[in-house]
Amino acid sequence: MAARRPTVDDELLTLRRVQINGIDLAVDEHGPADGPVVVLLHGFPELAYSWRHQIGPLTDAGYRLLVPDLRGYGRSEAPAAVEDYAIDVLARDVTGILDAFAVERAVLIGHDWGADLAWKTTWLHPDRVIAVGGLSVPFAPPAPAPPVGLMRQGLGEDFYMVWFQEPGVAEAALERDVRRTLATSRQWTAAWAQEQDDVPPTPSFLTDEELDVYVRAYERTGFRGGLNWYRNLDRSWERTKDLDRRIEVPALFLTGERDPVRRFMPSVVMQGWVTDLRVDAVIPEAGHWLQQHAPEAVNEHLLAWLADVT
């Protein structure tokens, strides 16, 4: 029998609010209290809810899951200061979650920005991590110069990470019609923001009810918290550029065959930096929203890898 999809009500029943690193974070806890701990970290513009397809299979396999709405998202606090979203601060949120739940070491798995956070937390705090998995975004060693300038030079002013840099601009465009923003299959750019097209149909990997969960959350919070992660690209680079450390714990990387991130962040960038990459797989036909788009394939890879590393 197929597992029932978790609902928002389920999340509220498992919710714990914890004071971590100076802010209030919402963390959903699932699974047996004595199971190996796995922390699932979502991306932009997502929520803890983005891992709903993984919760049943992983808890059924005996894992204890900690699934936060990350800093600036959903039910968690969103500090006003842009610098409060630098990667070293975000990594301390993750170790703070482990401290709050009395966990010494855990497996970290992330998607999109959550993948970058999983890699960087492992890089900055290797003593707290058993193994690390990234979906869609590979570990990226420090660039030779501040990354926003490199993106502007190589990918143009309308590249979404460059367009996101000016406070207030992307927020106004993304929040004008939250459903259009979340349903689109196109990249968010200044050109996209100028158009007045109709709301796209619900993406194939979401039901209307699931899309509604995201729409309600972002209509309430807006996008500023998540955008502030992008606005720290250069600051985060400055704070970590001199760290010459390899990621030596067992690692996994999954990407979708149709994920556009592969064009500018190929997994080859990890060579020499991630020394125990046990899984490096491309999911056929899948796009960027990997664990929602191809949950069965993702869960199969995760369960096999977790059995190997825990």
CSV table of C-alpha atoms in Angstrom, one decimal:
chain,number,residue,atom,x,y,z
A,1,MET,CA,0.0,0.0,0.0
A,2,ALA,CA,1.3,3.4,-0.9
A,3,ALA,CA,2.2,5.7,2.0
A,4,ARG,CA,-0.2,8.4,2.8
A,5,ARG,CA,1.1,11.9,1.9
A,6,PRO,CA,1.9,14.0,5.0
A,7,THR,CA,-0.4,17.0,5.4
A,8,VAL,CA,0.0,20.4,7.0
A,9,ASP,CA,-1.9,19.1,10.0
A,10,ASP,CA,0.6,16.3,10.4
A,11,GLU,CA,3.4,18.8,10.4
A,12,LEU,CA,1.8,20.8,13.1
A,13,LEU,CA,1.5,17.7,15.3
A,14,THR,CA,5.2,17.0,15.0
A,15,LEU,CA,6.4,20.6,15.2
A,16,ARG,CA,8.9,21.8,17.8
A,17,ARG,CA,9.9,25.5,18.1
A,18,VAL,CA,13.4,25.9,19.3
A,19,GLN,CA,15.6,29.0,20.0
A,20,ILE,CA,18.7,28.5,18.0
A,21,ASN,CA,21.5,30.9,17.2
A,22,GLY,CA,19.5,33.9,18.4
A,23,ILE,CA,16.3,33.1,16.4
A,24,ASP,CA,13.2,30.9,16.6
A,25,LEU,CA,13.2,28.0,14.2
A,26,ALA,CA,10.4,25.5,13.5
A,27,VAL,CA,11.6,21.9,13.2
A,28,ASP,CA,9.4,19.0,12.4
A,29,GLU,CA,10.5,15.7,14.1
A,30,HIS,CA,9.6,12.3,12.7
A,31,GLY,CA,10.5,8.7,13.4
A,32,PRO,CA,11.8,6.7,16.3
A,33,ALA,CA,13.7,8.6,19.0
A,34,ASP,CA,16.5,6.1,19.0
A,35,GLY,CA,17.0,6.0,15.2
A,36,PRO,CA,20.0,7.4,13.3
A,37,VAL,CA,19.4,11.1,12.9
A,38,VAL,CA,19.0,12.6,9.4
A,39,VAL,CA,18.5,16.3,8.9
A,40,LEU,CA,16.6,17.4,5.8
A,41,LEU,CA,17.3,20.9,4.5
A,42,HIS,CA,15.1,22.5,1.9
A,43,GLY,CA,15.9,25.0,-0.8
A,44,PHE,CA,14.4,28.2,-2.4
A,45,PRO,CA,11.5,28.8,-2.6
A,46,GLU,CA,10.5,25.8,-0.6
A,47,LEU,CA,9.7,24.6,3.0
A,48,ALA,CA,10.1,21.7,5.2
A,49,TYR,CA,7.0,20.4,3.4
A,50,SER,CA,9.2,19.8,0.4
A,51,TRP,CA,10.4,16.6,2.0
A,52,ARG,CA,6.9,15.1,2.5
A,53,HIS,CA,7.6,12.2,0.1
A,54,GLN,CA,10.7,11.2,2.0
A,55,ILE,CA,9.3,11.2,5.5
A,56,GLY,CA,7.3,8.0,5.3
A,57,PRO,CA,10.0,5.8,3.6
A,58,LEU,CA,12.8,7.1,5.8
A,59,THR,CA,11.0,6.8,9.1
A,60,ASP,CA,9.7,3.3,8.1
A,61,ALA,CA,13.3,2.4,7.7
A,62,GLY,CA,14.1,3.5,11.3
A,63,TYR,CA,15.5,6.9,10.8
A,64,ARG,CA,14.8,9.9,13.1
A,65,LEU,CA,14.2,12.9,10.9
A,66,LEU,CA,14.7,16.6,11.8
A,67,VAL,CA,13.1,18.8,9.1
A,68,PRO,CA,13.3,22.5,9.7
A,69,ASP,CA,11.8,25.5,8.0
A,70,LEU,CA,15.1,27.2,7.5
A,71,ARG,CA,16.0,30.7,8.6
A,72,GLY,CA,13.8,33.2,6.7
A,73,TYR,CA,11.2,30.6,5.6
A,74,GLY,CA,7.7,29.4,6.6
A,75,ARG,CA,7.1,29.1,10.3
A,76,SER,CA,10.6,30.1,11.3
A,77,GLU,CA,11.9,33.6,12.1
A,78,ALA,CA,13.2,35.9,9.4
A,79,PRO,CA,15.7,38.4,10.7
A,80,ALA,CA,15.7,41.8,9.0
A,81,ALA,CA,19.5,42.2,8.6
A,82,VAL,CA,20.9,40.8,5.3
A,83,GLU,CA,24.1,39.8,6.9
A,84,ASP,CA,22.2,37.4,9.2
A,85,TYR,CA,22.0,35.0,6.3
A,86,ALA,CA,25.7,34.4,5.6
A,87,ILE,CA,26.7,30.8,5.2
A,88,ASP,CA,28.6,30.6,8.5
A,89,VAL,CA,25.5,31.8,10.3
A,90,LEU,CA,23.3,29.3,8.5
A,91,ALA,CA,25.7,26.5,9.3
A,92,ARG,CA,25.5,27.4,13.0
A,93,ASP,CA,21.7,27.1,12.7
A,94,VAL,CA,22.2,23.5,11.6
A,95,THR,CA,24.6,22.6,14.5
A,96,GLY,CA,22.2,24.5,16.8
A,97,ILE,CA,19.4,22.2,15.7
A,98,LEU,CA,21.6,19.2,16.6
A,99,ASP,CA,22.3,20.8,20.0
A,100,ALA,CA,18.6,21.5,20.7
A,101,PHE,CA,17.7,17.9,20.0
A,102,ALA,CA,20.7,16.5,22.0
A,103,VAL,CA,22.3,15.0,18.8
A,104,GLU,CA,26.1,14.8,18.7
A,105,ARG,CA,26.4,13.9,15.0
A,106,ALA,CA,23.9,13.4,12.1
A,107,VAL,CA,23.5,12.8,8.4
A,108,LEU,CA,22.8,16.0,6.5
A,109,ILE,CA,20.8,15.9,3.3
A,110,GLY,CA,19.8,19.0,1.4
A,111,HIS,CA,18.3,20.2,-1.9
A,112,ASP,CA,19.1,23.4,-3.8
A,113,TRP,CA,20.2,26.0,-1.2
A,114,GLY,CA,19.7,23.3,1.4
A,115,ALA,CA,22.3,21.2,-0.4
A,116,ASP,CA,24.8,24.0,-0.3
A,117,LEU,CA,24.1,24.4,3.4
A,118,ALA,CA,24.5,20.7,4.0
A,119,TRP,CA,27.9,20.7,2.2
A,120,LYS,CA,29.1,23.9,3.9
A,121,THR,CA,28.0,22.8,7.3
A,122,THR,CA,30.0,19.6,6.8
A,123,TRP,CA,33.0,21.7,5.5
A,124,LEU,CA,32.8,24.1,8.5
A,125,HIS,CA,31.8,21.6,11.2
A,126,PRO,CA,33.0,18.2,10.1
A,127,ASP,CA,32.9,16.8,13.7
A,128,ARG,CA,29.1,17.1,13.7
A,129,VAL,CA,28.4,15.2,10.5
A,130,ILE,CA,28.3,11.4,9.8
A,131,ALA,CA,27.6,11.7,6.1
A,132,VAL,CA,26.3,14.4,3.7
A,133,GLY,CA,24.0,14.3,0.7
A,134,GLY,CA,23.3,17.0,-1.9
A,135,LEU,CA,20.4,17.1,-4.4
A,136,SER,CA,20.7,19.4,-7.4
A,137,VAL,CA,23.6,21.5,-6.1
A,138,PRO,CA,27.1,20.0,-5.7
A,139,PHE,CA,29.7,21.2,-3.3
A,140,ALA,CA,31.4,24.2,-4.8
A,141,PRO,CA,34.9,25.1,-3.6
A,142,PRO,CA,35.7,28.8,-3.2
A,143,ALA,CA,35.7,30.7,-6.5
A,144,PRO,CA,38.9,32.7,-7.4
A,145,ALA,CA,37.0,36.0,-6.9
A,146,PRO,CA,33.7,37.2,-5.4
A,147,PRO,CA,31.1,35.1,-7.1
A,148,VAL,CA,28.4,37.7,-7.9
A,149,GLY,CA,30.9,39.6,-10.1
A,150,LEU,CA,31.9,36.4,-11.9
A,151,MET,CA,28.2,35.6,-12.5
A,152,ARG,CA,27.5,39.1,-13.8
A,153,GLN,CA,30.5,38.8,-16.1
A,154,GLY,CA,29.8,35.3,-17.3
A,155,LEU,CA,26.0,34.9,-17.2
A,156,GLY,CA,24.7,38.5,-17.4
A,157,GLU,CA,22.7,41.0,-15.4
A,158,ASP,CA,19.5,39.1,-15.9
A,159,PHE,CA,20.8,35.9,-14.5
A,160,TYR,CA,18.5,35.2,-11.5
A,161,MET,CA,21.2,35.2,-8.8
A,162,VAL,CA,22.4,38.6,-10.1
A,163,TRP,CA,18.9,40.0,-10.4
A,164,PHE,CA,18.2,38.9,-6.8
A,165,GLN,CA,21.0,41.1,-5.4
A,166,GLU,CA,19.2,44.4,-5.1
A,167,PRO,CA,16.9,44.5,-2.0
A,168,GLY,CA,13.3,45.1,-2.8
A,169,VAL,CA,13.4,44.5,-6.5
A,170,ALA,CA,12.9,40.8,-6.7
A,171,GLU,CA,10.6,40.8,-3.7
A,172,ALA,CA,8.2,43.2,-5.5
A,173,ALA,CA,8.2,41.0,-8.6
A,174,LEU,CA,7.9,37.6,-6.9
A,175,GLU,CA,5.2,38.8,-4.5
A,176,ARG,CA,3.0,40.5,-7.0
A,177,ASP,CA,1.4,37.2,-7.9
A,178,VAL,CA,2.7,34.4,-5.6
A,179,ARG,CA,0.8,31.6,-7.4
A,180,ARG,CA,2.3,32.7,-10.7
A,181,THR,CA,5.8,32.8,-9.2
A,182,LEU,CA,5.6,29.4,-7.7
A,183,ALA,CA,3.9,27.7,-10.6
A,184,THR,CA,6.1,28.9,-13.4
A,185,SER,CA,8.6,26.6,-15.0
A,186,ARG,CA,10.7,29.6,-16.2
A,187,GLN,CA,13.6,31.2,-14.5
A,188,TRP,CA,12.8,34.3,-12.5
A,189,THR,CA,14.4,37.3,-14.2
A,190,ALA,CA,13.8,41.0,-14.8
A,191,ALA,CA,12.4,40.1,-18.2
A,192,TRP,CA,10.0,37.5,-16.6
A,193,ALA,CA,8.9,40.1,-14.1
A,194,GLN,CA,7.9,42.6,-16.8
A,195,GLU,CA,5.5,40.2,-18.4
A,196,GLN,CA,1.8,40.0,-17.7
A,197,ASP,CA,1.1,36.4,-18.6
A,198,ASP,CA,-1.6,34.3,-17.0
A,199,VAL,CA,-0.9,32.0,-14.0
A,200,PRO,CA,0.7,28.8,-15.4
A,201,PRO,CA,-1.0,25.5,-14.6
A,202,THR,CA,0.0,23.6,-11.5
A,203,PRO,CA,3.4,21.9,-12.1
A,204,SER,CA,3.1,18.2,-12.8
A,205,PHE,CA,4.9,17.2,-9.7
A,206,LEU,CA,2.4,19.0,-7.4
A,207,THR,CA,-1.3,18.6,-6.7
A,208,ASP,CA,-3.4,21.7,-6.5
A,209,GLU,CA,-3.6,21.2,-2.7
A,210,GLU,CA,0.2,20.9,-2.5
A,211,LEU,CA,0.7,24.1,-4.5
A,212,ASP,CA,-1.8,25.8,-2.1
A,213,VAL,CA,0.5,25.0,0.8
A,214,TYR,CA,3.4,26.9,-0.7
A,215,VAL,CA,1.2,29.8,-1.9
A,216,ARG,CA,-0.4,30.3,1.5
A,217,ALA,CA,3.1,30.2,3.2
A,218,TYR,CA,4.7,32.7,0.8
A,219,GLU,CA,1.7,35.0,0.7
A,220,ARG,CA,2.1,35.2,4.5
A,221,THR,CA,5.9,35.6,4.7
A,222,GLY,CA,7.0,37.0,1.3
A,223,PHE,CA,10.3,36.0,-0.3
A,224,ARG,CA,12.7,38.4,1.4
A,225,GLY,CA,14.2,35.8,3.8
A,226,GLY,CA,15.1,33.3,1.1
A,227,LEU,CA,16.4,36.1,-1.2
A,228,ASN,CA,18.7,37.2,1.6
A,229,TRP,CA,20.6,33.9,1.2
A,230,TYR,CA,21.6,35.0,-2.3
A,231,ARG,CA,22.5,38.5,-1.1
A,232,ASN,CA,25.2,36.9,1.0
A,233,LEU,CA,27.0,35.1,-1.8
A,234,ASP,CA,30.0,37.5,-1.7
A,235,ARG,CA,30.0,37.8,2.1
A,236,SER,CA,29.9,34.0,2.5
A,237,TRP,CA,32.7,33.7,0.0
A,238,GLU,CA,34.8,36.3,1.9
A,239,ARG,CA,34.3,34.3,5.2
A,240,THR,CA,35.2,30.9,3.8
A,241,LYS,CA,37.6,31.5,0.8
A,242,ASP,CA,40.7,30.7,2.8
A,243,LEU,CA,39.4,27.4,4.2
A,244,ASP,CA,41.5,24.7,2.6
A,245,ARG,CA,39.7,21.6,3.9
A,246,ARG,CA,38.3,18.6,2.1
A,247,ILE,CA,34.9,16.9,2.7
A,248,GLU,CA,36.0,13.5,3.8
A,249,VAL,CA,32.7,11.9,5.2
A,250,PRO,CA,30.7,9.6,2.9
A,251,ALA,CA,28.8,11.7,0.4
A,252,LEU,CA,26.0,11.4,-2.1
A,253,PHE,CA,25.0,13.6,-5.0
A,254,LEU,CA,21.8,13.3,-7.0
A,255,THR,CA,20.6,15.5,-9.9
A,256,GLY,CA,17.9,15.5,-12.4
A,257,GLU,CA,18.6,14.9,-16.1
A,258,ARG,CA,16.6,18.1,-16.9
A,259,ASP,CA,17.9,20.2,-14.0
A,260,PRO,CA,19.1,23.5,-15.5
A,261,VAL,CA,21.6,23.9,-12.6
A,262,ARG,CA,23.7,21.2,-14.3
A,263,ARG,CA,24.7,23.8,-16.9
A,264,PHE,CA,26.5,26.1,-14.6
A,265,MET,CA,27.2,23.8,-11.5
A,266,PRO,CA,28.3,20.4,-12.8
A,267,SER,CA,29.2,17.7,-10.3
A,268,VAL,CA,32.7,17.7,-11.7
A,269,VAL,CA,33.5,20.7,-9.5
A,270,MET,CA,33.6,18.4,-6.5
A,271,GLN,CA,36.6,16.4,-7.8
A,272,GLY,CA,39.4,16.6,-5.3
A,273,TRP,CA,37.2,18.3,-2.7
A,274,VAL,CA,34.7,15.5,-1.8
A,275,THR,CA,37.0,12.6,-1.2
A,276,ASP,CA,34.4,9.8,-0.5
A,277,LEU,CA,31.6,10.4,-3.0
A,278,ARG,CA,29.8,7.0,-2.9
A,279,VAL,CA,26.8,8.0,-5.1
A,280,ASP,CA,26.9,10.4,-8.0
A,281,ALA,CA,23.7,9.8,-10.0
A,282,VAL,CA,21.5,11.5,-12.6
A,283,ILE,CA,17.8,10.7,-12.3
A,284,PRO,CA,16.3,10.3,-15.8
A,285,GLU,CA,13.7,12.8,-16.9
A,286,ALA,CA,13.7,14.6,-13.6
A,287,GLY,CA,14.0,18.4,-13.2
A,288,HIS,CA,15.3,20.6,-10.5
A,289,TRP,CA,12.6,19.9,-7.8
A,290,LEU,CA,14.1,16.5,-7.5
A,291,GLN,CA,12.7,14.9,-4.4
A,292,GLN,CA,9.2,16.1,-5.4
A,293,HIS,CA,9.5,15.3,-9.1
A,294,ALA,CA,11.0,11.8,-8.7
A,295,PRO,CA,10.4,10.7,-5.1
A,296,GLU,CA,10.6,7.0,-5.7
A,297,ALA,CA,14.0,7.2,-7.4
A,298,VAL,CA,15.3,9.6,-4.9
A,299,ASN,CA,14.1,7.5,-2.0
A,300,GLU,CA,15.6,4.4,-3.5
A,301,HIS,CA,19.0,6.1,-3.7
A,302,LEU,CA,18.7,7.6,-0.2
A,303,LEU,CA,17.8,4.4,1.5
A,304,ALA,CA,20.5,2.4,-0.1
A,305,TRP,CA,23.1,5.1,0.7
A,306,LEU,CA,21.9,5.6,4.3
A,307,ALA,CA,22.1,1.8,4.9
A,308,ASP,CA,25.7,2.0,3.8
A,309,VAL,CA,26.8,5.0,5.9
A,310,THR,CA,24.8,4.6,9.2
